[in-house]
Structures are given as structure tokens and as C-alpha cells.
Amino acid sequence: MSVLSLIRRGAAVLAASLALGSAALAQSGPLVSTEWLEKNLSDPKVRIVEVSVEPGIYERGHIPGAQNIAWHTDLVETVSRDIAGPEKFQALARRLGVDKDVTVVLYGDNNNWFAAWGAWVFDIYGLRDNVKLLDGGRKKWELEKRPVATNPVPAKASSFTVGEPNKALRARLTDVVATVEKTSDARILDIRSPDEFSGKIIAPAGFQELALRAGHIPGSVNVAWARAVNQADGTIKPVEELKKLYAEAGIDGSKPVITTCRIGERSSHTWFILSRVLGYQAANYDGSWTEYGNVVGLPINNPAGTVWGGK
Amino acid sequence: MSISDDSGALDYEPARRQAGAEPIRLPPLRFTAAAIVTAAIAVSIYLVGRHGDPAPQLQLSLILGAAFGFVLQRARFCFFCIWKDWLDRRDPRGLLGILTALAVGLAGYTLIYGAWLPDPSGVRLPPTAHIGPVGLALLLAGLAFGAGMAISGSCISAHLYRLGEGSPTSPFALIGAGLGFILGFLSWNELYLLTISESPVLWLPRQLGYGGALLAGLVVLGAAAWWLLRAGRPSEQETANNAPADPVAAIFLRRWPAWLGGFFVGLIGVAAYLRLSPLGVTAELGSRSRQLATVLDWLPARLEGLDSFRGCATLIRDSLLTPNGLFIAGLVAASFAAALAAGEFRPRRPNGGHALRGLVGGALLGWGTVFGFGCTVGTLLSGISAGAVSGWVFALGLIVGTTVTLKLGRRLRLLD
């Protein structure tokens, strides 16, 4: 091999590694674009993980190299109605090859509903700045006709060690009651549909998990989660628009925010926007309406006047 | 005379001459009608691909439905007729076709499983595969479905393709099935609490591994085939059917051999599981019946646990076009086109007997489908292919239910 070709090869390797490094660095925010992700599919320091609602959708075609999380078994304790415990999460992260020095890109169907919920759980266990959402999720990836694969690629297991859960990111019933009793200055942001918020309906049609009462937590404000999303491609709206959207409801980052919905999953989408995109202090209340609305003796607001009882 | 050209490929003209067949001349009316229906299917496929949401899934459902309908009609793949051929004439060919479909399905599913769920020993089941609870209700479902087949003359998938042949019973059987679905939903909560809630969901690869489950399944199917070949009587038609035929006639005019039909049925089942969801023909019928009964306020406010099981889901869908709805539409339309071309579209005016047998048998089919989470396609074929014990148990109930009902009905001179 000539000296010239050696130099040429060395330069090429250097340029490639610089390009990779700068690409990874360029994505310092909480979102990555589909374009960036396609360019970085083979980067060993990028780990792509799908968290979709619909079972079987990952298996029938996913972003090449992506791993899969089944949210209803992997990220929860099914019997105690809790997020996955530290040991379970650690085992999952290791299996997925996730660690603090790896850029983790989460994506899924339904405008990243459950991908955002995944990011919330990841954050609780100490994986925050290196965890990103694919802006637009599956929807945009498919719209742009980018490649999908069906063959599984085993991930090289990591040696991730789980930290103490970050309790500041998770609101419990007592935190919510404290705002109702005005012993806390946190604001409650309810992201359900206006009809659920007003108490016209208990839950959208077809959902099994219900509360006995309809309405909302006193003092909470309503911004439906989907208003933060461009419906055309599922991407999250620009920062200025988001700030304006939430400021109109009195959420401007000056006070801590608690996001809530029916079971705490849609609200994690808004939590992600407030906490990660806008940098507000936000916690997600995963007990949500199915917990609060069912508690004996707690006050609720029910503008629609649908009160629990017989006919 | 060789029927291959120099490259070894089939040379059409010599093959046709060797078959001694006349050039194919379809009556112009039949040909035109079949061509129009085929063109309508093609245009629908195009339009669904352009305007459907989600377009790829809806379009592929329509395509696979059409393929399935064509294959069912060409091979006359009717589970009940096949069983009757065996009972009455010891003709094993149809049953060998079913065994072929199951073997192809089993092998194909195993191939897919290896990629989707490399380790079957954990707590997970492969996504969306039809693996149902095994218990008393499933056996009852099989018995009822079997009885319904004997009374109405077909299972649900065969009624659908026979709709395309102009059968006088099938429309009534499908209406009866809708009523049977509603009866099933009405009795659901009791049977759920009595037995289904505690019935185990058994998946063979979890105990035997993929290799073991595949081997066990193939050994059972192989043994059944061996026994059928030994105990069966060769049919007189067989020799006639084995005569070489014009290739076009062999595909479009003559009845396909059952094993070939079974091979394609198995293949379509595997394709559907790989790309969409396991093959099934009752989801749309079930969910529309449920929608109707809900609107009429006939059903209990809650059907406990019904929607948590796998199989042909009867969850009410809001959209007009559903994947299973298009699958059924494609099935009936393609069967109609195939029957037209083959001269097997023979509509008859239904009489009271057709209506009564259709409605009563159909109701049993519908009731059995609710508790079996599917029919001969969704539970027997897609279940056995999936390595589910529920598929085998349903098949057992089906065989007993059909045989007993048929023999009893004949003794009472109610069935022929």
C-alpha cells in the first residue's frame, strides 16, 4: 500500500469520525429530526427504541436497527399499577444496550404518545439529556417514505446501573391535593379533551379504565395534548408557539407544573414538551383522573353537571 | 412430444396440444361479466391505495381477500363439504388439502416467530397471533360451530365464497351468523365468569420450543395424512382429474386439486400474519353485529374481558372501511369473478328450507365464533398455525359437532 493511499484512507476515516461526532453533537436538544436519524442509523453510539401503542406494529416494520419496548409489560408493574421498578428498568436498559453515553432515540405511533411516556420513565431513572424523541415519530418517518426493516438486530447489552428514582418528575396524589388546598403553588395542566375536562364524558369512547365521577381537578387548566402537535406530520410545534399556547392557559414556567390526564400517558407527551423542550419545572401525575376522580371526599369541578348517581 | 422448450420452461402450445384440449372459448357473456368484476376489483384496489387510511394496510387486506376468495372458489375449499366427502365416500383428498394448509401455516408462522420473538420461553406471546383460552367454552364453541356447519351446509368462510357462486342458503346463513353473534354476546358474561376467565392460554412453543412445536405439529399432521391415505378410497373422478389439461383451463375452469388449494390457503395465512394480522373472516361480521345490538340497546353495558382476548376481535370500529371488511369484500368479489369464469355461478331462488337451515345453522356458527374467538379460518387455521392449543381443541369440537349433527339430522330426515 502506498504512503499516499494510507494518508488518503486516514483522512477519510478522520473526516468520517468528525462528521459522526459533529452530527451527534448537533442534536443537543431533546428532539432529533427524521433526516438526522436516517444519517445516523449505523452509528454505534445511537440506540433507536420504538415504543408504540399498537401491538405487532414494530414487528411488521420498524426503523432499521430499532429495538422494541412493549409499554404495557416492560415499563410498568402490571399488578401494583406502578412504573417499572428499578431492577426491572435496569434489566430492560441493559437488554436494549442503553447507557448514559449512548444517544437514545425513542419513537412510536400516535404522535409519540408512549414514546414520550418512555422518555419520562427513562428520565426518572437517570437517563435524561441523552434520551431524545424522534420529532414526528412513526408518522413522519412513514410519510417521508424512509426505509423500514423487519429483521431484528440484537443489541449489545450495556452495563447500565440504575440510579435513585428522581421523584421530582413524578407527582403523587398528595402533591395534587396540596395544590387543591393551596398549600403548594404548582399549577395543574389537564391535557384531556375539552369534553372530558368539562365532565360531559368520563372518558373517550372505547376506553376501559374509568373513574366514577366526571370533571376535573379544581384549579386545573385545560390544553388538549394534541394542540402542541402539527397534525400534518406529527411534529412538535416551534418553541415560540408552544410558549404562547401554554401561556394563554397561565402556564409560563414561573411556577412548577403538574401534567395530568386519564391514566397519565397522554399527559407525559405534554410533560415532555414542558420539561424537555421548554425547560419548565414539570412533573407528570400518572395516577391522573382514574385515581383523583375516584378518591372519596376529594373536591372536583364538574361544569357539565353530570353527577354520579342513579337515574 | 416435449411440453418444455429448450430452457426447460413449460411451452404453452405443446402442452395444450398434448392435453388434446380445444382452444378455450368462454361464452362471451360469462367472459365479459368475469372481466368486468375483475376490473372492478382492480379499480377498488387502486382507489383504496390512493385514498385509504391507512392505505397500505387497507389495500393489502383487499388484495389478500381477493386472493383468498379466488383460491377458495377454485379449490372449493369448504371445510364442511370436505368432511362430508370423507364421511360419505371416504374421499381423503379434501382433508389432505386442509392438512397441507395447516402444515404450510405452521412452518410459515414458525419462520416469522423466529424473527419476532426469538425466545418463546418468556411471558410474552407473539404479537397478534390467535392464541386463545382453552376450556369448556372453547369446546362448546367447536361443537356449536360444527352443528352450524352441518345444518347450514358450510362454515362462514365457505358461505362467503359461496355467496359469490350464488348460493341460496349463504345469505341466510350470514344473517343467521349475525344473530348468533348477538346471542353469543348476550350469553358472554355468564360463560366468561363460569369458565373462560380461568381458562389457560396455552401456546405450544413455550413448552416445546419452536423446533419442538413445529416437529410435533408436523408429526401429527403427517400421521393423519398417512392414516387418511391408508383408510381412504381412491375416487373415480381422480383419474379423470389427473388427465393433462390446458394450463388456462386448469387454473380458471377446472376445480383445483385440494392440496393445491390448501397450499395457497396456508401461504395466504402466512402472508396475512406477516404483513397485517392473522387470517380471519369473522371480525367484521362480529363487530358490525355488536354495533347493531349496541345501538338497539340489546347488550349488557359491559362484556367482561371480551376485548382482552386474541382472535377475531369484535371491537366496534368507527370507520366505514376496515381491514377485515375489505378482506371480506375482496373474498366475495373474487369468488364471484372466479365462479363466473368457471361457469360455477349458478344463482338459485331460495326456498323456505334454504332460509330456515341458513338462519338456524348460521346462528350456531355465530354463537360458536364468539366463544371460539374465530371460525374455521381464524381459530382452526390461524390458531393451529400459531401453535395454539386452542386451534386443536376447536378442531376437535368441530369434528364431533359436525358428525353427530349430520348423522342425527339424517336419521331424523332433516338433513341430506
Coordinates of C-alpha atoms in Angstrom, one line a residue, chain B:
Chain B
M1 CA -43.6 -34.7 -27.6
S2 CA -42.0 -32.4 -25.1
I3 CA -44.0 -29.8 -23.4
S4 CA -41.0 -27.9 -22.4
D5 CA -38.9 -25.6 -24.6
D6 CA -35.1 -25.8 -24.8
S7 CA -34.7 -23.9 -21.5
G8 CA -37.0 -26.4 -19.7
A9 CA -39.8 -24.0 -19.2
L10 CA -43.3 -25.0 -19.9
D11 CA -44.2 -24.4 -23.5
Y12 CA -47.8 -23.5 -23.7
E13 CA -48.8 -24.6 -27.1
P14 CA -47.4 -28.2 -27.0
A15 CA -48.9 -28.6 -23.5
R16 CA -52.2 -27.6 -24.8
R17 CA -51.9 -29.9 -27.8
Q18 CA -50.8 -32.8 -25.7
A19 CA -53.8 -32.2 -23.5
G20 CA -55.8 -32.6 -26.6
A21 CA -57.9 -29.7 -25.5
E22 CA -59.9 -27.4 -27.6
P23 CA -58.8 -23.8 -27.5
I24 CA -60.5 -22.1 -24.6
R25 CA -63.7 -20.4 -25.7
L26 CA -65.6 -18.9 -22.8
P27 CA -69.1 -17.8 -23.7
P28 CA -68.8 -14.1 -24.4
L29 CA -71.3 -13.1 -21.7
R30 CA -69.6 -15.1 -19.0
F31 CA -66.2 -13.8 -20.1
T32 CA -67.4 -10.2 -20.2
A33 CA -69.0 -10.5 -16.8
A34 CA -66.0 -12.0 -15.2
A35 CA -63.7 -9.4 -16.8
I36 CA -65.9 -6.6 -15.5
V37 CA -65.9 -7.9 -11.9
T38 CA -62.1 -8.4 -12.1
A39 CA -61.7 -4.9 -13.4
A40 CA -63.9 -3.6 -10.6
I41 CA -61.7 -5.4 -8.1
A42 CA -58.6 -3.9 -9.7
V43 CA -60.0 -0.4 -9.7
S44 CA -61.0 -0.8 -6.0
I45 CA -57.5 -1.9 -5.1
Y46 CA -56.2 1.2 -6.8
L47 CA -58.6 3.6 -5.2
V48 CA -58.1 2.1 -1.7
G49 CA -54.4 2.5 -2.3
R50 CA -54.9 6.2 -3.2
H51 CA -57.5 7.2 -0.6
G52 CA -57.5 4.6 2.2
D53 CA -56.3 5.5 5.7
P54 CA -54.0 3.7 6.4
A55 CA -53.8 3.0 2.7
P56 CA -51.2 0.2 2.7
Q57 CA -53.0 -2.0 5.2
L58 CA -56.4 -1.5 3.7
Q59 CA -55.1 -2.1 0.2
L60 CA -53.2 -5.2 1.1
S61 CA -56.3 -6.5 3.0
L62 CA -58.4 -6.2 -0.2
I63 CA -55.7 -7.9 -2.3
L64 CA -55.3 -10.8 0.1
G65 CA -59.0 -11.1 0.5
A66 CA -59.4 -11.3 -3.3
A67 CA -56.6 -13.9 -3.5
F68 CA -58.2 -15.9 -0.7
G69 CA -61.7 -15.8 -2.4
F70 CA -60.2 -16.9 -5.7
V71 CA -58.4 -19.8 -4.1
L72 CA -61.4 -20.9 -2.0
Q73 CA -63.6 -20.9 -5.1
R74 CA -61.2 -22.6 -7.4
A75 CA -60.4 -25.4 -5.0
R76 CA -63.9 -25.4 -3.5
F77 CA -62.2 -25.2 -0.1
C78 CA -65.3 -25.8 2.1
F79 CA -64.5 -27.4 5.4
F80 CA -67.9 -29.0 5.8
C81 CA -68.0 -30.4 2.2
I82 CA -64.5 -31.8 2.7
W83 CA -65.6 -33.5 5.9
K84 CA -68.8 -34.8 4.3
D85 CA -66.7 -36.2 1.4
W86 CA -64.7 -38.2 3.9
L87 CA -67.7 -39.4 6.0
D88 CA -69.8 -40.4 3.0
R89 CA -67.3 -41.6 0.5
R90 CA -64.0 -42.0 2.4
D91 CA -62.6 -39.5 -0.1
P92 CA -59.4 -38.2 1.6
R93 CA -58.4 -35.5 -0.9
G94 CA -60.1 -32.6 0.8
L95 CA -58.8 -33.4 4.2
L96 CA -55.3 -33.8 2.8
G97 CA -55.8 -30.2 1.5
I98 CA -56.6 -29.0 5.0
L99 CA -53.6 -30.8 6.4
T100 CA -51.5 -29.2 3.7
A101 CA -52.8 -25.7 4.7
L102 CA -52.0 -26.4 8.3
A103 CA -48.5 -27.7 7.6
V104 CA -47.7 -24.7 5.4
G105 CA -49.2 -22.3 8.1
L106 CA -47.3 -24.0 10.9
A107 CA -43.9 -23.8 9.0
G108 CA -44.5 -20.2 7.9
Y109 CA -45.6 -19.0 11.4
T110 CA -42.5 -20.6 12.9
L111 CA -40.3 -18.8 10.4
I112 CA -41.9 -15.5 11.4
Y113 CA -41.8 -16.2 15.1
G114 CA -38.1 -16.8 15.0
A115 CA -37.6 -13.1 13.9
W116 CA -40.4 -11.5 16.0
L117 CA -39.9 -13.3 19.3
P118 CA -36.6 -15.2 19.2
D119 CA -37.1 -16.7 22.7
P120 CA -40.6 -18.3 23.2
S121 CA -40.0 -19.3 26.8
G122 CA -40.7 -15.9 28.4
V123 CA -44.0 -14.5 29.5
R124 CA -44.8 -12.9 26.1
L125 CA -46.9 -14.2 23.3
P126 CA -46.0 -13.4 19.6
P127 CA -47.9 -10.2 18.7
T128 CA -51.5 -10.6 17.5
A129 CA -51.3 -14.4 16.9
H130 CA -54.6 -16.1 17.5
I131 CA -53.8 -17.9 20.7
G132 CA -56.9 -18.3 22.8
P133 CA -58.1 -19.6 26.2
V134 CA -58.6 -23.4 26.4
G135 CA -61.5 -24.6 28.4
L136 CA -65.1 -25.8 28.3
A137 CA -66.4 -22.8 26.5
L138 CA -64.0 -23.4 23.6
L139 CA -65.1 -27.0 23.3
L140 CA -68.8 -25.8 23.3
A141 CA -67.9 -23.3 20.7
G142 CA -66.4 -26.0 18.5
L143 CA -69.5 -28.3 19.0
A144 CA -71.9 -25.4 18.2
F145 CA -69.9 -24.3 15.2
G146 CA -69.7 -27.9 13.9
A147 CA -73.5 -28.3 14.3
G148 CA -74.0 -25.0 12.5
M149 CA -71.8 -26.2 9.6
A150 CA -73.9 -29.4 9.3
I151 CA -77.2 -27.6 9.3
S152 CA -76.3 -24.6 7.1
G153 CA -74.1 -26.6 4.8
S154 CA -70.9 -24.6 5.2
C155 CA -68.6 -22.8 7.6
I156 CA -68.5 -19.0 7.5
S157 CA -65.6 -18.7 5.0
A158 CA -67.3 -21.1 2.7
H159 CA -70.6 -19.3 2.9
L160 CA -68.7 -16.1 1.9
Y161 CA -67.2 -17.7 -1.2
R162 CA -70.5 -19.5 -2.0
L163 CA -72.2 -16.1 -1.8
G164 CA -70.1 -15.4 -4.9
E165 CA -71.4 -18.6 -6.5
G166 CA -75.0 -17.5 -6.0
S167 CA -75.8 -20.0 -3.2
P168 CA -79.4 -19.7 -2.0
T169 CA -78.5 -20.6 1.6
S170 CA -75.5 -18.5 2.2
P171 CA -77.2 -15.1 2.5
F172 CA -79.5 -16.5 5.2
A173 CA -76.6 -18.2 6.9
L174 CA -74.7 -14.9 7.2
I175 CA -77.7 -13.1 8.6
G176 CA -78.1 -16.1 11.0
A177 CA -74.5 -15.7 11.9
G178 CA -75.1 -12.1 12.8
L179 CA -77.9 -13.1 15.1
G180 CA -75.7 -15.9 16.5
F181 CA -73.1 -13.3 17.3
I182 CA -75.6 -11.3 19.3
L183 CA -76.8 -14.4 21.1
G184 CA -73.1 -15.1 21.9
F185 CA -72.6 -11.6 23.3
L186 CA -75.8 -12.0 25.4
S187 CA -74.5 -15.2 26.9
W188 CA -70.9 -13.9 27.2
N189 CA -70.8 -12.6 30.7
E190 CA -72.2 -15.9 32.3
L191 CA -69.8 -18.2 30.4
Y192 CA -66.9 -15.8 31.0
L193 CA -67.4 -15.9 34.7
L194 CA -68.1 -19.6 34.7
T195 CA -65.2 -20.8 32.8
I196 CA -63.3 -18.5 30.4
S197 CA -61.9 -16.2 33.0
E198 CA -60.0 -19.2 34.5
S199 CA -59.1 -20.9 31.2
P200 CA -55.4 -21.0 30.5
V201 CA -53.9 -19.6 27.3
L202 CA -51.7 -22.4 26.0
W203 CA -49.0 -21.8 23.4
L204 CA -47.1 -24.9 22.4
P205 CA -43.7 -23.2 21.6
R206 CA -43.5 -22.0 25.2
Q207 CA -43.3 -25.6 26.4
L208 CA -41.7 -27.3 23.4
G209 CA -39.6 -24.6 21.8
Y210 CA -40.1 -23.6 18.2
G211 CA -38.4 -26.7 16.8
G212 CA -40.3 -29.0 19.1
A213 CA -43.7 -27.4 18.5
L214 CA -43.1 -27.5 14.7
L215 CA -41.9 -31.1 14.8
A216 CA -44.8 -32.2 17.0
G217 CA -47.3 -30.4 14.7
L218 CA -45.9 -31.8 11.5
V219 CA -45.8 -35.3 13.0
V220 CA -49.5 -35.1 14.0
L221 CA -50.4 -33.8 10.5
G222 CA -48.2 -36.3 8.8
A223 CA -49.7 -39.2 10.8
A224 CA -53.2 -38.0 10.0
A225 CA -52.2 -37.8 6.3
W226 CA -50.8 -41.3 6.4
W227 CA -53.9 -42.7 8.0
L228 CA -56.2 -40.9 5.5
L229 CA -54.2 -42.3 2.6
R230 CA -54.5 -45.8 4.1
A231 CA -58.1 -45.7 5.1
G232 CA -59.4 -43.6 2.2
R233 CA -60.8 -44.9 -1.1
P234 CA -59.4 -43.5 -4.3
S235 CA -62.1 -41.6 -6.1
E236 CA -63.3 -42.4 -9.5
Q237 CA -63.1 -38.8 -10.5
E238 CA -59.4 -38.8 -9.6
T239 CA -58.2 -40.4 -12.8
A240 CA -60.3 -38.0 -14.9
N241 CA -58.9 -35.1 -13.0
N242 CA -55.4 -36.3 -13.4
A243 CA -55.6 -36.1 -17.2
P244 CA -53.4 -33.3 -18.5
A245 CA -55.3 -30.2 -19.0
D246 CA -54.9 -27.0 -20.9
P247 CA -53.0 -24.7 -18.4
V248 CA -55.6 -22.0 -18.7
A249 CA -58.4 -24.4 -18.2
A250 CA -56.5 -26.0 -15.2
I251 CA -56.4 -22.6 -13.5
F252 CA -59.7 -20.9 -14.5
L253 CA -62.1 -23.7 -15.4
R254 CA -61.3 -26.9 -13.7
R255 CA -61.6 -27.4 -10.0
W256 CA -58.1 -27.2 -8.4
P257 CA -56.8 -30.2 -6.5
A258 CA -57.5 -29.8 -2.8
W259 CA -53.8 -30.0 -1.9
L260 CA -53.0 -27.1 -4.2
G261 CA -55.9 -25.1 -2.6
G262 CA -54.6 -26.0 0.8
F263 CA -51.1 -24.9 -0.1
F264 CA -52.3 -21.5 -1.2
V265 CA -54.6 -21.1 1.8
G266 CA -51.7 -21.8 4.1
L267 CA -49.5 -19.4 2.2
I268 CA -52.1 -16.6 2.2
G269 CA -52.4 -17.2 6.0
V270 CA -48.7 -16.7 6.5
A271 CA -48.6 -13.6 4.3
A272 CA -51.5 -12.1 6.2
Y273 CA -49.8 -12.7 9.5
L274 CA -46.5 -11.3 8.3
R275 CA -48.0 -8.1 6.9
L276 CA -51.3 -7.4 8.6
S277 CA -52.9 -9.7 11.1
P278 CA -53.7 -13.4 11.3
L279 CA -56.2 -14.6 8.7
G280 CA -59.8 -14.4 9.8
V281 CA -63.2 -13.9 8.2
T282 CA -65.5 -13.0 11.1
A283 CA -64.1 -9.8 12.7
E284 CA -66.1 -7.5 10.5
L285 CA -69.3 -9.6 10.8
G286 CA -68.9 -9.8 14.6
S287 CA -68.2 -6.1 15.2
R288 CA -71.0 -4.9 12.9
S289 CA -73.4 -7.3 14.8
R290 CA -72.1 -5.9 18.0
Q291 CA -72.5 -2.4 16.8
L292 CA -76.1 -3.1 15.7
A293 CA -77.0 -4.7 19.0
T294 CA -75.4 -1.9 20.9
V295 CA -77.4 0.7 19.0
L296 CA -80.6 -1.3 19.7
D297 CA -79.5 -1.4 23.4
W298 CA -79.7 -5.2 23.5
L299 CA -76.4 -5.9 25.1
P300 CA -75.2 -5.6 28.7
A301 CA -73.3 -2.4 29.4
R302 CA -70.1 -4.3 29.7
L303 CA -68.9 -7.5 28.2
E304 CA -66.3 -8.6 30.8
G305 CA -62.9 -9.3 29.4
L306 CA -64.2 -9.9 25.8
D307 CA -61.8 -7.5 24.2
S308 CA -58.8 -8.7 26.1
F309 CA -58.6 -12.0 24.2
R310 CA -56.8 -12.6 21.0
G311 CA -58.6 -13.9 17.9
C312 CA -61.1 -12.3 15.6
A313 CA -61.8 -9.2 17.6
T314 CA -65.3 -7.9 17.7
L315 CA -64.3 -4.5 19.0
I316 CA -66.6 -1.8 17.4
R317 CA -64.8 0.3 14.9
D318 CA -66.0 3.7 13.9
S319 CA -64.6 3.8 10.4
L320 CA -66.5 2.7 7.4
L321 CA -63.7 0.8 5.8
T322 CA -61.9 -1.7 8.0
P323 CA -59.1 -4.1 7.0
N324 CA -61.4 -7.1 7.7
G325 CA -64.3 -5.5 5.9
L326 CA -62.2 -5.1 2.8
F327 CA -60.8 -8.6 3.1
I328 CA -64.4 -10.0 3.1
A329 CA -65.4 -7.7 0.2
G330 CA -62.4 -8.9 -1.8
L331 CA -63.1 -12.5 -0.9
V332 CA -66.7 -12.4 -2.2
A333 CA -66.0 -10.3 -5.3
A334 CA -63.0 -12.5 -6.4
S335 CA -65.0 -15.7 -5.7
F336 CA -67.8 -14.2 -7.9
A337 CA -65.4 -13.5 -10.7
A338 CA -63.8 -16.9 -10.5
A339 CA -67.2 -18.6 -10.4
L340 CA -68.4 -16.6 -13.4
A341 CA -65.3 -17.6 -15.4
A342 CA -65.6 -21.3 -14.5
G343 CA -69.3 -21.4 -15.2
E344 CA -70.0 -22.1 -11.5
F345 CA -72.1 -19.1 -10.8
R346 CA -75.5 -20.6 -10.6
P347 CA -77.9 -18.5 -8.6
R348 CA -81.0 -20.2 -7.4
R349 CA -84.1 -18.8 -5.9
P350 CA -84.1 -19.6 -2.2
N351 CA -87.0 -21.5 -0.7
G352 CA -88.2 -21.8 2.9
G353 CA -85.9 -24.7 3.6
H354 CA -82.8 -22.8 2.5
A355 CA -83.8 -19.8 4.7
L356 CA -84.6 -21.9 7.7
R357 CA -81.4 -24.0 7.5
G358 CA -79.4 -20.9 6.8
L359 CA -80.7 -19.0 9.7
V360 CA -80.6 -21.8 12.3
G361 CA -77.2 -23.1 11.2
G362 CA -75.9 -19.6 10.8
A363 CA -76.9 -18.7 14.4
L364 CA -75.0 -21.7 15.7
L365 CA -72.0 -20.6 13.6
G366 CA -72.2 -17.1 15.0
W367 CA -72.5 -18.3 18.6
G368 CA -69.6 -20.7 18.2
T369 CA -67.5 -17.9 16.7
V370 CA -67.9 -15.7 19.7
F371 CA -66.7 -18.3 22.1
G372 CA -64.1 -19.8 19.8
F373 CA -62.7 -16.2 19.0
G374 CA -63.0 -17.1 15.4
C375 CA -64.1 -19.8 13.0
T376 CA -62.5 -22.5 10.8
V377 CA -60.2 -19.8 9.5
G378 CA -59.5 -17.5 12.4
T379 CA -59.2 -20.2 15.1
L380 CA -58.7 -23.6 13.4
L381 CA -56.3 -22.5 10.6
S382 CA -54.7 -19.4 12.2
G383 CA -54.7 -21.0 15.7
I384 CA -53.1 -24.3 14.7
S385 CA -50.6 -22.4 12.5
A386 CA -49.8 -20.2 15.5
G387 CA -49.0 -23.2 17.7
A388 CA -52.1 -22.5 19.9
V389 CA -53.7 -25.4 21.7
S390 CA -57.0 -23.5 21.2
G391 CA -56.9 -24.3 17.5
W392 CA -56.6 -28.0 18.0
V393 CA -59.4 -28.1 20.7
F394 CA -61.7 -26.1 18.5
A395 CA -61.0 -28.5 15.6
L396 CA -61.9 -31.4 17.9
G397 CA -65.2 -29.9 18.9
L398 CA -65.9 -29.1 15.3
I399 CA -65.4 -32.6 14.1
V400 CA -67.6 -34.1 16.8
G401 CA -70.3 -31.4 16.4
T402 CA -70.5 -31.8 12.7
T403 CA -70.5 -35.6 12.6
V404 CA -73.1 -36.0 15.4
T405 CA -75.4 -33.3 14.0
L406 CA -75.1 -34.7 10.4
K407 CA -75.9 -38.3 11.5
L408 CA -78.7 -37.3 13.8
G409 CA -80.2 -34.9 11.2
R410 CA -80.1 -37.7 8.6
R411 CA -81.7 -40.2 10.9
L412 CA -84.5 -37.7 11.6
R413 CA -84.7 -37.0 7.9
L414 CA -84.0 -33.3 8.4
L415 CA -80.6 -33.2 6.7
D416 CA -79.4 -34.7 3.5

